[in-house]
């Protein structure tokens, strides 16, 4: 049985995992970089260890510092959260070799799923739908390969990334010139002009399925999440169930995800991401870790995913099977980011001068920051996840809008006003959207014109009290010596 | 007269208080109202037959306001004269839009650049930001910061020679 | 369709109802007494009307002031919450005669259920188990009546109340002297020595069933709540489901409650309270209103009771039937009171200098107070209801203990430390308790002996900043003129 | 020397600070520790190899503390001499245990009362509180407050003549 877990992460997800540990009577060890000394995850943990400077490679990404902190504090397991080392197969292996339990799938699984080509091939062989394409290097009769895949399609540099060497081909007439252009661009960008062809989905939804497996071969899915509302290819609003699919289709996707997980010999929590368009779905990738948006699944299925991660990591079997898992009602998550939606979602560091969270029935706050905290530019700008549940999608949207309107945060620009506008958007309310939703509906979003009352209130404001402004950096800190820290019993 | 800016809108505003009453002028229009402070630090404003309660704090040239379910960060320029208040930002000067780290400089001072050329790359919150030349021209100034140095929002990144 | 609701209440339940209105796009009108001018329910509402002085009979209990406020603001319905006018049949009738919708059952139902003898008789006739007794005035062969009921039994003044004229009779030998004593006491106290005999339950559990009915004759139950943890006959901890009963028994109680509600021609939300002992349950009373502890049922059944109260009040039919209602997981509520558990639960007014609410998965805060608020001695000392949900009772207890331990409230004595001790109590954890639980386990409860760290922190404290101490009473208030109040759009 | 009381326990305590260090004496025992204030107003205390973070505020003779998951309201008597610190409350004097309203007076000054007799009835937060005679005796003092008047916690309600 696990007695003490080191959480190799920070922010809201570290807090989330510490809570689960506390509730399971497991001690929680936080690690923190210099700038995070007063962060909530440090204050919530039973012990905390300073692991270096703000630069992630010297702290949250540093294998040895994390393993050493675990050894020093007598932890017997490491939970990587999401991001940082969570999908690093070498780290998972190193944890195991250090005689610690890695709370996640096996290192080999992480590695295979991390290689996009290998994972796609594995899923294709397992019979999971993948995006039709030229199956490797484009040779032979290109016209006929293209016809087999069907238009529109995408020509891509095999070595590519970042949109370079990529062309959408709408019809046969565009094929030759697009291949020529992509080839040139690929040669110039990557020194390699190998191309592949793939079906192009111009209006897809991003729908993913939550997977949970134990070490005894039991794998279930916890149904799907709709994650199409994205900006810059990053999700900002997620919900469960997806309003786009029927129950029959839902079952089919769930079964495909379980098939994918079985093919990958999966244990612990994971997510199979699909693209969905016009009644077809295609494997996109598998995330071998806890997902940011796991909360909406927990609300709808009534299963605590983090607690189950810990249980299966210590060898326990799932106590339920697929037929026991039921979706109930509807859950939506909004990610509250320190970013400016009127300027391309630029991150906006600052100092949280005041924060009041929404409360009430069906409202869940997963928060990683607190009042009087400096939000630095060192890390991801995610401040909090606001999750609501209600009996149906319409009610959940209204609950979310009310909760957002009760979310007070002063001291930095956040996407809160933007999220409220999305809740009021008709296409969102009708669930008629794809991953292009933000571009199509909010391309030139600006903050609203000001009511004179706002200006009056602004000009009536007084300076914050000195206490709130004072920086925490100068205060005496027991952690600066890299000492362990224990909260009294 | 203060110039208050949010997004692409600016407001020439002035507020005069007298006891619990105030007069607000916004872009030439005038409003009368009353206000009171609440025990929890909130401020109640009564204007145009509507009472609202919100929070408001200022810090330097920023004012943070929460009112009617929306959080605002307003920029304030104090003592602005009305005439030059709406002057456009120069297309010749590029400031850092973020606080972050200098990741790379793609050209050197004195180089000729074309519109859209990346001049410097910044990083904040795990994301890259590419600052591009707003027009063709010659780079007359370039930040002296070294790669890896911290950059503050509003810091001059580069300047193009006058046309 | 209801467009605007006046909430004839204050505190957390007024806030709860206002939230439901907001989510249903219904305008909410708050009423408040002079001392409540800055209370959260006033600030949350779309409009607020001052209805008089702190004395309830001049404000929250005053029929005319409330009806006038509804008329002035154009409300079309009144929600009474719990307490105050919620079980006042005459008020319900007055609301109806004023052409307003009363959100609750019919006035006649409220009246019959408010008369304990009448309601018991009605339930007995409907075949709902009632506590065996002498069915009215005690005449004839008392010995044989007593033998029929069985010992222990209770002799009670028919006109009684407050424990006067009441004797527990353990065996036949005590009968005559107890009757004599009760008679004298009854005569002295009430000028009426009529007695009744009733079976005495010495170790009962208090289990109640939530009822929901529409105006079209559909009545369902939302299963039971266990409410045995009481001090001074007032509940402080409630949970659902009850850990005491089997599923078969649960069904039986639910059916009895529906039978009771049908006998009373019930619509809207209500609660049938039972006493349970040794495999038998007995009708205690019916509460014809929303219950304080409705939240635990909402968490377990996934049904928003307040929203349904509003829907059925405007004539909508229930959209689900009994078979659709399922209990899932386990929910516990702790009532956070301003009271001193070391001094007989005396109320402890004060000023809330700091309040930080617990957050995270499965945590719900129903709060009626805020930081920098004066808690006066004018009203009930309930500050907040902390509700948690988890997959099973053991996990829910651990979650509640963690949530309580994250509930910061400075400035007055609360029962928070006492509630934490209950969560750690073995009998509570084993669900082995009756309504005598507090007396049996915490009779001489005292605050814990202090760790030197607490004393150090106490002596390191500084005075609160002036801002926090300043009273709100002197500030300019737009409400003092009894004007309506509108929050900007 | 301060006398700090919680429930039925009292602690003769003294704290001396020097920079971030302090010495605490409690009922004769001495502890050394360090402390620091956090940006959010919390205080971190380090004693006996244990670090804890909590909140603490004082107001008049009350100190409010939150530490390790428990909220405390402590009473403080400053400058108490050690000798008389633990004196028992008199059985002859009955103070109001609450702040509330005087609902009724059941006897008059000078009356003889038996142990358990109700002398005054108070009301707070919708509940009645009956203050009873702690022993047989003669009522030498009775509150002069009228029925309906506000009563403060700690206010003298009645006194019995000395035995």
Coordinates of C-alpha atoms in Angstrom, one line a residue, chain A residues 77-452:
Chain A
X77 CA 5.3 6.7 -5.3
X78 CA 5.3 9.6 -7.7
X79 CA 2.3 11.2 -9.4
X80 CA 3.4 13.3 -12.4
X81 CA 0.1 15.1 -13.0
X82 CA -0.2 16.4 -16.5
X83 CA 2.4 18.3 -18.5
X84 CA 6.0 18.3 -17.3
X85 CA 7.2 14.7 -16.9
X86 CA 3.8 13.0 -17.2
X87 CA 4.4 11.6 -20.7
X88 CA 8.1 11.1 -20.5
X89 CA 8.7 7.3 -20.8
X90 CA 12.3 7.6 -19.7
X91 CA 11.2 9.3 -16.5
X92 CA 8.6 6.6 -15.8
X93 CA 11.3 4.0 -16.3
X94 CA 13.7 5.9 -14.1
X95 CA 11.1 6.1 -11.3
X96 CA 10.6 2.3 -11.5
X97 CA 14.4 1.6 -11.5
X98 CA 14.6 3.8 -8.4
X99 CA 12.2 1.4 -6.7
X100 CA 9.3 3.9 -6.6
X101 CA 5.8 3.4 -8.0
X102 CA 5.0 5.6 -11.0
X103 CA 1.4 6.5 -10.9
X104 CA 0.6 6.1 -14.6
X105 CA 0.9 3.4 -17.3
X106 CA 4.1 1.4 -18.0
X107 CA 7.1 3.2 -19.5
X108 CA 6.9 1.2 -22.7
X109 CA 3.2 2.2 -23.2
X110 CA 4.1 5.9 -22.7
X111 CA 6.9 5.5 -25.3
X112 CA 4.9 3.8 -28.0
X113 CA 2.0 6.2 -27.6
X114 CA 4.4 9.2 -27.7
X115 CA 5.6 8.2 -31.2
X116 CA 2.7 9.5 -33.5
X117 CA 3.6 7.2 -36.4
X118 CA 4.0 4.1 -34.2
X119 CA 0.8 4.8 -32.3
X120 CA -1.2 5.3 -35.5
X121 CA 0.2 2.1 -36.9
X122 CA -0.6 0.2 -33.7
X123 CA -4.2 1.5 -33.7
X124 CA -4.7 0.7 -37.4
X125 CA -3.6 -2.9 -36.8
X126 CA -5.9 -3.2 -33.8
X127 CA -8.8 -2.1 -36.0
X128 CA -9.3 1.3 -34.4
X129 CA -10.3 3.8 -37.1
X130 CA -7.4 6.1 -38.1
X131 CA -7.3 9.0 -40.6
X132 CA -7.0 7.4 -44.1
X133 CA -3.7 8.2 -45.8
X134 CA -0.8 7.0 -47.8
X135 CA 0.5 4.7 -45.1
X136 CA 4.1 6.0 -45.2
X137 CA 6.1 7.5 -48.0
X138 CA 4.2 8.7 -51.0
X139 CA 5.3 6.5 -54.0
X140 CA 3.7 5.0 -57.0
X141 CA 0.6 6.4 -58.7
X142 CA -0.2 9.5 -56.6
X143 CA -3.4 10.3 -58.5
X144 CA -4.9 7.0 -57.7
X145 CA -3.7 7.0 -54.0
X146 CA -5.4 10.4 -53.7
X147 CA -8.6 9.2 -55.3
X148 CA -8.6 6.3 -52.9
X149 CA -8.4 8.6 -49.9
X150 CA -10.8 11.1 -51.3
X151 CA -10.8 14.9 -51.4
X152 CA -10.3 17.2 -49.6
X153 CA -7.0 15.9 -48.6
X154 CA -3.8 17.1 -47.0
X155 CA -0.3 16.7 -48.3
X156 CA 2.2 16.8 -45.5
X157 CA 6.0 16.6 -45.0
X158 CA 6.7 13.3 -43.3
X159 CA 9.4 15.0 -41.2
X160 CA 7.1 18.0 -40.7
X161 CA 5.6 20.0 -37.9
X162 CA 4.4 23.5 -37.2
X163 CA 2.4 23.8 -40.5
X164 CA 5.5 23.8 -42.7
X165 CA 5.4 21.7 -45.8
X166 CA 1.6 21.3 -45.5
X167 CA -1.1 21.9 -48.2
X168 CA -4.8 21.3 -48.3
X169 CA -5.8 19.9 -51.6
X170 CA -9.5 20.6 -52.4
X171 CA -9.8 18.7 -55.7
X172 CA -7.8 16.7 -58.2
X173 CA -6.9 19.8 -60.2
X174 CA -4.9 21.2 -57.3
X175 CA -3.0 18.0 -56.6
X176 CA 0.2 18.4 -58.7
X177 CA 0.9 22.0 -57.8
X178 CA 0.3 21.4 -54.1
X179 CA 2.7 18.5 -54.1
X180 CA 5.3 20.5 -55.8
X181 CA 4.9 23.4 -53.3
X182 CA 4.9 21.1 -50.3
X183 CA 8.0 19.3 -51.6
X184 CA 9.9 22.6 -51.9
X185 CA 8.9 23.8 -48.6
X186 CA 9.7 20.5 -46.9
X187 CA 13.1 20.4 -48.5
X188 CA 13.8 23.9 -47.4
X189 CA 12.5 23.5 -43.9
X190 CA 13.6 19.9 -43.0
X191 CA 16.1 19.0 -45.7
X192 CA 13.8 16.1 -46.5
X193 CA 11.1 16.2 -49.2
X194 CA 9.4 12.9 -48.3
X195 CA 5.6 13.5 -48.4
X196 CA 2.5 11.7 -47.1
X197 CA -1.1 12.1 -48.1
X198 CA -3.9 12.1 -45.5
X199 CA -7.6 12.8 -45.6
X200 CA -8.3 16.4 -44.6
X201 CA -11.0 17.0 -42.0
X202 CA -12.1 20.6 -42.6
X203 CA -14.6 20.9 -39.8
X204 CA -13.9 18.2 -37.2
X205 CA -14.9 18.0 -33.6
X206 CA -12.4 16.9 -31.0
X207 CA -14.0 14.1 -29.0
X208 CA -12.0 12.0 -26.6
X209 CA -12.7 9.0 -24.4
X210 CA -11.5 8.5 -20.9
X211 CA -10.0 5.1 -20.2
X212 CA -9.2 3.5 -16.8
X213 CA -7.4 0.2 -16.5
X214 CA -5.9 -1.8 -13.6
X215 CA -2.8 -4.0 -13.6
X216 CA -4.9 -7.1 -13.9
X217 CA -6.1 -6.6 -17.4
X218 CA -9.5 -4.9 -16.6
X219 CA -10.0 -1.8 -18.8
X220 CA -13.2 0.3 -18.9
X221 CA -14.0 3.6 -20.5
X222 CA -15.8 6.5 -18.7
X223 CA -17.4 7.7 -21.9
X224 CA -16.5 10.8 -23.9
X225 CA -15.6 14.4 -23.5
X226 CA -16.4 17.1 -26.2
X227 CA -13.3 19.3 -26.4
X228 CA -13.8 21.2 -29.7
X229 CA -13.7 24.7 -28.2
X230 CA -10.1 25.5 -28.6
X231 CA -7.9 28.5 -29.2
X232 CA -4.4 28.0 -30.7
X233 CA -5.0 24.3 -30.6
X234 CA -5.5 24.4 -26.9
X235 CA -8.8 23.5 -25.2
X236 CA -10.6 26.1 -23.2
X237 CA -14.0 24.6 -22.7
X238 CA -14.8 20.9 -22.3
X239 CA -18.0 19.1 -21.6
X240 CA -19.4 15.6 -21.1
X241 CA -21.4 14.1 -22.7
X242 CA -20.7 15.3 -26.2
X243 CA -23.9 16.9 -27.6
X244 CA -22.8 15.7 -31.1
X245 CA -23.3 12.0 -30.9
X246 CA -26.0 9.4 -30.3
X247 CA -26.0 6.8 -27.6
X248 CA -25.3 4.1 -30.1
X249 CA -22.3 6.1 -31.5
X250 CA -21.1 6.8 -28.0
X251 CA -21.0 3.1 -27.3
X252 CA -19.1 2.5 -30.5
X253 CA -16.5 5.2 -29.7
X254 CA -16.1 3.8 -26.1
X255 CA -15.5 0.3 -27.4
X256 CA -12.9 1.6 -29.9
X257 CA -11.1 3.4 -27.1
X258 CA -11.1 0.2 -25.0
X259 CA -9.7 -1.6 -28.0
X260 CA -7.0 1.0 -28.4
X261 CA -6.1 0.8 -24.7
X262 CA -5.9 -3.0 -24.9
X263 CA -3.7 -2.8 -27.9
X264 CA -1.4 -0.5 -26.0
X265 CA -1.5 -2.9 -23.0
X266 CA -2.8 0.0 -20.9
X267 CA -3.1 0.4 -17.2
X268 CA -4.1 3.5 -15.1
X269 CA -5.9 6.5 -16.5
X270 CA -5.5 7.6 -20.1
X271 CA -7.4 9.3 -22.9
X272 CA -8.0 8.3 -26.5
X273 CA -8.4 11.4 -28.6
X274 CA -10.5 11.2 -31.8
X275 CA -11.4 13.6 -34.5
X276 CA -15.1 13.3 -35.5
X277 CA -16.7 14.6 -38.7
X278 CA -19.9 13.6 -40.6
X279 CA -20.6 10.5 -38.6
X280 CA -17.0 9.1 -38.8
X281 CA -14.3 9.2 -36.1
X282 CA -10.6 8.7 -36.4
X283 CA -7.9 8.0 -33.9
X284 CA -5.8 11.2 -33.3
X285 CA -3.6 10.2 -30.4
X286 CA -3.5 8.6 -26.9
X287 CA -2.6 10.7 -23.9
X288 CA -1.0 8.5 -21.4
X289 CA -1.7 10.6 -18.3
X290 CA -4.4 12.4 -16.3
X291 CA -6.1 15.0 -18.6
X292 CA -6.7 18.6 -17.5
X293 CA -10.4 18.1 -18.2
X294 CA -10.9 14.9 -16.3
X295 CA -13.2 16.7 -13.9
X296 CA -16.2 16.8 -16.3
X297 CA -16.0 13.0 -16.6
X298 CA -15.9 12.6 -12.8
X299 CA -19.0 14.8 -12.4
X300 CA -21.0 12.8 -14.9
X301 CA -19.8 9.3 -14.1
X302 CA -19.5 9.8 -10.3
X303 CA -16.0 8.2 -10.3
X304 CA -13.0 9.8 -8.8
X305 CA -10.3 9.3 -11.5
X306 CA -7.4 10.5 -9.4
X307 CA -8.2 8.2 -6.5
X308 CA -8.5 5.3 -8.9
X309 CA -5.1 6.2 -10.4
X310 CA -3.6 5.7 -7.0
X311 CA -5.6 2.5 -6.3
X312 CA -4.6 0.8 -9.5
X313 CA -1.0 1.9 -9.2
X314 CA -0.8 0.0 -5.9
X315 CA -2.2 -3.1 -7.6
X316 CA -5.9 -2.9 -6.7
X317 CA -8.4 -4.1 -9.2
X318 CA -11.3 -2.0 -10.5
X319 CA -14.4 -2.7 -8.4
X320 CA -16.8 -1.9 -11.2
X321 CA -17.2 -3.1 -14.8
X322 CA -18.4 -1.3 -17.9
X323 CA -22.1 -1.9 -17.3
X324 CA -21.9 -0.2 -13.9
X325 CA -20.7 3.1 -15.4
X326 CA -23.5 5.5 -16.2
X327 CA -23.4 9.0 -17.4
X328 CA -25.8 11.3 -15.5
X329 CA -26.6 14.9 -16.4
X330 CA -24.2 17.2 -18.0
X331 CA -20.9 18.8 -17.0
X332 CA -19.0 21.7 -18.4
X333 CA -15.5 23.0 -17.6
X334 CA -14.1 26.5 -18.3
X335 CA -10.4 27.0 -18.0
X336 CA -9.7 30.4 -16.4
X337 CA -6.4 31.6 -18.1
X338 CA -4.2 34.6 -17.4
X339 CA -4.4 35.6 -21.0
X340 CA -5.7 38.5 -23.1
X341 CA -8.4 37.2 -25.6
X342 CA -8.3 40.6 -27.4
X343 CA -4.7 40.2 -28.2
X344 CA -4.3 36.7 -29.6
X345 CA -4.6 35.1 -26.1
X346 CA -1.2 36.5 -25.1
X347 CA -0.4 35.4 -21.5
X348 CA -0.8 38.1 -18.9
X349 CA 1.3 37.7 -15.8
X350 CA 0.3 39.8 -12.7
X351 CA -0.5 39.8 -9.1
X352 CA -3.8 38.4 -7.8
X353 CA -5.1 41.3 -5.6
X354 CA -8.5 39.8 -5.0
X355 CA -10.2 36.5 -5.8
X356 CA -13.7 35.4 -4.9
X357 CA -14.8 32.0 -6.2
X358 CA -18.3 31.1 -7.2
X359 CA -20.2 28.7 -4.9
X360 CA -23.4 26.8 -4.7
X361 CA -25.1 23.6 -6.0
X362 CA -23.2 21.9 -8.9
X363 CA -20.2 24.2 -8.8
X364 CA -16.7 22.8 -8.5
X365 CA -13.5 24.9 -8.3
X366 CA -10.2 23.3 -9.1
X367 CA -7.9 26.1 -8.2
X368 CA -4.1 26.4 -8.1
X369 CA -3.6 30.0 -7.1
X370 CA -4.7 32.2 -4.2
X371 CA -5.1 35.8 -3.3
X372 CA -1.9 37.8 -2.9
X373 CA -0.1 35.5 -5.2
X374 CA 2.2 36.6 -8.0
X375 CA 1.5 34.9 -11.4
X376 CA 4.8 34.8 -13.1
X377 CA 5.6 34.3 -16.7
X378 CA 7.5 31.1 -15.9
X379 CA 4.7 28.6 -16.3
X380 CA 1.4 27.8 -18.0
X381 CA -1.1 30.6 -17.5
X382 CA -3.9 28.2 -16.3
X383 CA -5.2 29.8 -13.0
X384 CA -8.3 27.6 -12.2
X385 CA -10.8 25.2 -13.7
X386 CA -14.4 26.1 -13.1
X387 CA -16.5 23.0 -13.5
X388 CA -20.3 22.8 -13.2
X389 CA -22.8 20.0 -13.3
X390 CA -26.5 20.1 -14.0
X391 CA -29.2 17.8 -15.2
X392 CA -29.0 18.8 -18.8
X393 CA -26.8 20.8 -21.2
X394 CA -29.0 23.9 -21.2
X395 CA -29.1 24.1 -17.5
X396 CA -25.4 23.5 -17.2
X397 CA -24.7 26.4 -19.6
X398 CA -26.9 28.7 -17.5
X399 CA -25.2 27.5 -14.3
X400 CA -21.8 28.1 -15.9
X401 CA -22.7 31.6 -16.9
X402 CA -23.9 32.4 -13.4
X403 CA -20.7 30.9 -11.9
X404 CA -18.5 32.8 -14.3
X405 CA -20.4 36.0 -13.4
X406 CA -19.6 35.3 -9.7
X407 CA -15.9 34.7 -10.3
X408 CA -14.1 37.8 -9.1
X409 CA -10.4 38.1 -9.9
X410 CA -8.6 41.5 -9.7
X411 CA -5.0 42.2 -10.6
X412 CA -4.5 40.7 -14.1
X413 CA -6.3 40.2 -17.4
X414 CA -8.1 36.8 -17.7
X415 CA -10.3 35.2 -20.3
X416 CA -13.3 35.5 -17.9
X417 CA -15.2 38.0 -20.0
X418 CA -14.5 36.0 -23.2
X419 CA -15.8 32.8 -21.6
X420 CA -19.0 34.6 -20.6
X421 CA -19.4 35.6 -24.3
X422 CA -19.0 32.0 -25.4
X423 CA -21.7 30.9 -23.0
X424 CA -24.1 33.4 -24.6
X425 CA -23.2 32.4 -28.2
X426 CA -26.0 30.9 -30.1
X427 CA -23.9 28.3 -31.9
X428 CA -22.4 27.2 -28.6
X429 CA -25.8 26.9 -27.1
X430 CA -27.1 24.9 -30.1
X431 CA -23.9 22.7 -29.9
X432 CA -23.3 23.5 -33.5
X433 CA -19.5 23.9 -33.6
X434 CA -16.2 22.4 -34.6
X435 CA -12.6 23.0 -33.7
X436 CA -12.9 26.1 -35.9
X437 CA -15.5 27.6 -33.5
X438 CA -13.3 30.4 -32.0
X439 CA -11.9 31.4 -35.3
X440 CA -15.3 31.5 -36.9
X441 CA -17.1 33.3 -34.1
X442 CA -14.6 35.3 -32.1
X443 CA -11.8 36.2 -34.5
X444 CA -11.7 39.9 -33.7
X445 CA -13.1 39.6 -30.2
X446 CA -12.6 42.8 -28.1
X447 CA -13.5 43.7 -24.6
X448 CA -17.0 45.3 -24.4
X449 CA -17.5 49.0 -24.6
X450 CA -17.6 50.4 -21.1
X451 CA -20.8 51.3 -19.3
X452 CA -20.3 54.6 -17.5

